[in-house]
Tab-separated table of C-alpha atoms in Angstrom:
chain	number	residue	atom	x	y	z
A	1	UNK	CA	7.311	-117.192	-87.908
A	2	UNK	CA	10.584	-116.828	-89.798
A	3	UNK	CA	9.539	-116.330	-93.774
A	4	UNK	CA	11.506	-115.901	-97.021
A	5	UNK	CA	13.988	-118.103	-98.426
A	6	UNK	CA	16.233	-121.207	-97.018
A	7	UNK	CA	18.920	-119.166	-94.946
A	8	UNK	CA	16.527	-117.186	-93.475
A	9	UNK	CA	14.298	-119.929	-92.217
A	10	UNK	CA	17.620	-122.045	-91.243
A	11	UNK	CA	18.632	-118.501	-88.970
A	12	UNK	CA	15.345	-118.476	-87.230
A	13	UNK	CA	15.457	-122.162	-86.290
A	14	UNK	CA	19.098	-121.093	-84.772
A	15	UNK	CA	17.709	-118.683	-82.822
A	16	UNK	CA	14.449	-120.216	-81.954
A	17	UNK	CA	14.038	-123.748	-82.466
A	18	UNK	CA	10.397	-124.173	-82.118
A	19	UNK	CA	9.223	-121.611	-84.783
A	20	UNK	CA	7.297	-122.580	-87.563
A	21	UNK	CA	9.006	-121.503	-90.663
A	22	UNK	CA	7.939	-120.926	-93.972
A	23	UNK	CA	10.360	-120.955	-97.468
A	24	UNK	CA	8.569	-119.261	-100.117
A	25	UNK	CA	11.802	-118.676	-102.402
A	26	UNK	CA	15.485	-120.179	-102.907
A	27	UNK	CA	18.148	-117.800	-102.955
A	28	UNK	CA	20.391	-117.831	-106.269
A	29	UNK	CA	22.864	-114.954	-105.318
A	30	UNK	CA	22.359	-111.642	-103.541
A	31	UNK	CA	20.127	-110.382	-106.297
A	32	UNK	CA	18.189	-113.360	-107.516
A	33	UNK	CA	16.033	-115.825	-106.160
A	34	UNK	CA	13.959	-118.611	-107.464
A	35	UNK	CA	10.052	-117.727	-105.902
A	36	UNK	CA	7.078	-119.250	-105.862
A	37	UNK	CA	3.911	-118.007	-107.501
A	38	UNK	CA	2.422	-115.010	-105.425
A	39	UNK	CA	-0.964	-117.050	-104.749
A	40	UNK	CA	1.550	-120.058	-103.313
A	41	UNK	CA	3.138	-118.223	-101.558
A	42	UNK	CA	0.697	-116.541	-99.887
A	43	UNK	CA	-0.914	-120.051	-98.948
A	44	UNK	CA	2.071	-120.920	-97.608
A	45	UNK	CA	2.586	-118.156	-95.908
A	46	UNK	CA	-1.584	-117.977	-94.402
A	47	UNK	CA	-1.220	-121.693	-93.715
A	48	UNK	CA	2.319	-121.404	-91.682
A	49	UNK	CA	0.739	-118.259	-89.765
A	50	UNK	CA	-2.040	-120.484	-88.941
A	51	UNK	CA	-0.142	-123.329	-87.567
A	52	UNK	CA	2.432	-120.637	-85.456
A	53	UNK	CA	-0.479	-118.915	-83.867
A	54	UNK	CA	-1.992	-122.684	-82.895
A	55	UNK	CA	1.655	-124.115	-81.663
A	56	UNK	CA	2.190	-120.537	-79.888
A	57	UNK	CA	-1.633	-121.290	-78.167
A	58	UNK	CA	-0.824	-124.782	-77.583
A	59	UNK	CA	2.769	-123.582	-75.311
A	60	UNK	CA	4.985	-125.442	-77.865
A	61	UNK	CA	6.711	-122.351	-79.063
A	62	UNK	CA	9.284	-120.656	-76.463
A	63	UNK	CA	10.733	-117.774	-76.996
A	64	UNK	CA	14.567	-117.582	-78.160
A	65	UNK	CA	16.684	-118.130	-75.440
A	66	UNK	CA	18.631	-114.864	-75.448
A	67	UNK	CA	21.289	-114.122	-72.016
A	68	UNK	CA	21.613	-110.039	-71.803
A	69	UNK	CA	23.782	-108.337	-71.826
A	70	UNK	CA	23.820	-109.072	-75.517
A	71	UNK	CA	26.278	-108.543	-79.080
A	72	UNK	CA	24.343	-108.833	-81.964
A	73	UNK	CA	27.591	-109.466	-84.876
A	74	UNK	CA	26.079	-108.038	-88.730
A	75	UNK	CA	27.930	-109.168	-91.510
A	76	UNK	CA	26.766	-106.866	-94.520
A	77	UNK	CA	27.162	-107.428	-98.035
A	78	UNK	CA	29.686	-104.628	-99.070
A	79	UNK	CA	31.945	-102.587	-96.699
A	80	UNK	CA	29.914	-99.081	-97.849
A	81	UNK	CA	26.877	-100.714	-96.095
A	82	UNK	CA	28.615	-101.064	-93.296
A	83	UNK	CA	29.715	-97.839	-92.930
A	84	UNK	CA	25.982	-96.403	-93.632
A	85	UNK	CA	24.776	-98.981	-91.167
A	86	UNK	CA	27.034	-97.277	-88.720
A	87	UNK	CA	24.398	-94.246	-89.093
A	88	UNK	CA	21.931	-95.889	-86.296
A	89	UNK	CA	22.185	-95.225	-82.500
A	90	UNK	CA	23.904	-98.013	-81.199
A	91	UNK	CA	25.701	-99.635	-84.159
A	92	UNK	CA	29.333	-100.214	-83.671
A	93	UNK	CA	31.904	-101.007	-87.282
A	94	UNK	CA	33.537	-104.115	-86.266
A	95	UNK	CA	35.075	-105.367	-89.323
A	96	UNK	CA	35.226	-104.231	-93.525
A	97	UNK	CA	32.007	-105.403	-93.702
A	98	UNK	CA	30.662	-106.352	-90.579
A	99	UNK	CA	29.360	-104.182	-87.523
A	100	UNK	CA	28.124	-105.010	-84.011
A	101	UNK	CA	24.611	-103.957	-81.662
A	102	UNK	CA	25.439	-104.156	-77.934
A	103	UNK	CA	23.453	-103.582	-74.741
A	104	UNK	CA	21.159	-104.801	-71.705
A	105	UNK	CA	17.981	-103.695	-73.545
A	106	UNK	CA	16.703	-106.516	-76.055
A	107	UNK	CA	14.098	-104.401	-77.396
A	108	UNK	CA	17.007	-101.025	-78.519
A	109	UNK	CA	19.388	-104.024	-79.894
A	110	UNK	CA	16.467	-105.355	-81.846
A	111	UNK	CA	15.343	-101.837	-82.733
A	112	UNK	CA	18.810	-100.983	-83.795
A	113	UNK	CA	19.202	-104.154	-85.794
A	114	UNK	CA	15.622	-102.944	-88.193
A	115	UNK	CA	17.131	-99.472	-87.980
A	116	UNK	CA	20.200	-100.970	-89.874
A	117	UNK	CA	18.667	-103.286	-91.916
A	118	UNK	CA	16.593	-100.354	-93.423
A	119	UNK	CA	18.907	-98.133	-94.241
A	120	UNK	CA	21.397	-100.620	-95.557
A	121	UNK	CA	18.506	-101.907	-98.076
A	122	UNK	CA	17.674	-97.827	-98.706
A	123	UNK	CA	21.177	-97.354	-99.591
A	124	UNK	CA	22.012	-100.333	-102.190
A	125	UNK	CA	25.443	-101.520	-101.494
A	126	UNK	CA	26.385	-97.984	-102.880
């Protein structure tokens, strides 16, 4: 259940079509967004958990259709995240601002890609 604001919701839909998403902000720029009000949001989010767990029970959700081996492409927001992102087993710098996760094991890409997406946040476009 892909949650946050538009673009996130719009890249789980990519990746899984059948998810049930839930937008509980609208993005403004990198460092603003328009939310809702925590209690809202929370409904939102209870409500959409609700109806992913049913649709998940019910066989409507598959899972994303992912063919291994696999290249997972990261586009960061400044080229010094990039090269901190580089940090994590498994991350490749493919570009100023953009770096790659590739292998037969969904699970270490997908590891890899929280690993990045940690330290990247940690580390503040600095």
């Amino acid at each position: 259940m892909p949650s946050g604001d538009e673009t996130t919701v719009q890249q789980g839909q990519e990746i899984a079509p059948d998810v049930v998403p839930v937008t509980t902000k609208r993005s403004v720029s990198r460092f603003a967004a328009h939310h809702l009000r925590p209690e809202q949001a929370r409904q939102r989010i209870r409500d959409g958990a609700e109806r992913a767990v049913r649709a998940v029970a019910a066989g409507s959700v598959r899972p994303p259709d992912v063919t291994l081996p696999a290249t997972l492409e990261v586009d960061l927001a400044t080229a010094d995240m990039a090269a901190v992102a580089c940090w994590v087993r498994g991350v490749e710098r493919s570009g100023t601002r953009t770096v790659t996760i590739s292998g037969e094991d969904g699970a270490a890409i997908y590891d890899s890609f929280v690993g990045l997406t940690y330290i990247t946040r940690q580390a503040g476009g600095r």
